[in-house]
Amino acid sequence: MSRDVLGLIVSFAFVFLVIGLSRPLERRGKEGSRKFVHVMVSNWWIIAMVFFDSPGFAVVAPAVFVVLNYLSYRLGLFSSMERHEGRRDLGTVYYAISLVVLSLLTFRQGAAPYIGAVGILIMGWGDGLAAVVGKRYGTRKVTIFGATRSLQGSLTMFVVSFVVCFVILSIYDPAQALLASLTVAAGATIAEALTPLGFDNLTVPLLSSALYYALFFPGSP
């Protein structure tokens, strides 16, 4: 069995394990189960970096979940990760689309998968924990362009995004880790604060990776 095929098996096993583990959390509230899936699935990117060397294999699992997540949104297949707050909230689909786009772009020759890790793990951990903190402790809220965010949630987004980015870049680009992490965390926080209706699952990861690539990646034009 090739490493790529093994990677696909591990990928699907991991995602379905996360979904399975989220089911008991539904009893304590659907938002908790959703955020558990949101945070944990982002760690799939680490599996991809271990097993895949090309976008052709890296994109398979995310592409499948674009379809499955849309079907779940329409049919309620995976209830633990659906919000059911209206037909326009396609956040889980946008999440998978972000994985597809960054898999295609950062696993290709001349790029580097850790660029995608910056965006995906910020989306998973930063956005996920910001929502948890904002929902529980958010007392000062502002609505801009239809997106309502709390000061506490946005601060959490910035801090967690910085930590995630700094950990990644300390391994792959230590010389620029501090400045790049501050810049990317600020951009991700602004994107998350201004983006409504689940579209932050597109804007946050894509902007975060793009900011790092454009301003700091040694191989960028």
XYZ file of C-alpha atoms in Angstrom, residues 67 116 137:
3
model
C -20.165 17.109 -1.345
C -1.865 26.130 4.124
C -18.246 35.638 27.917
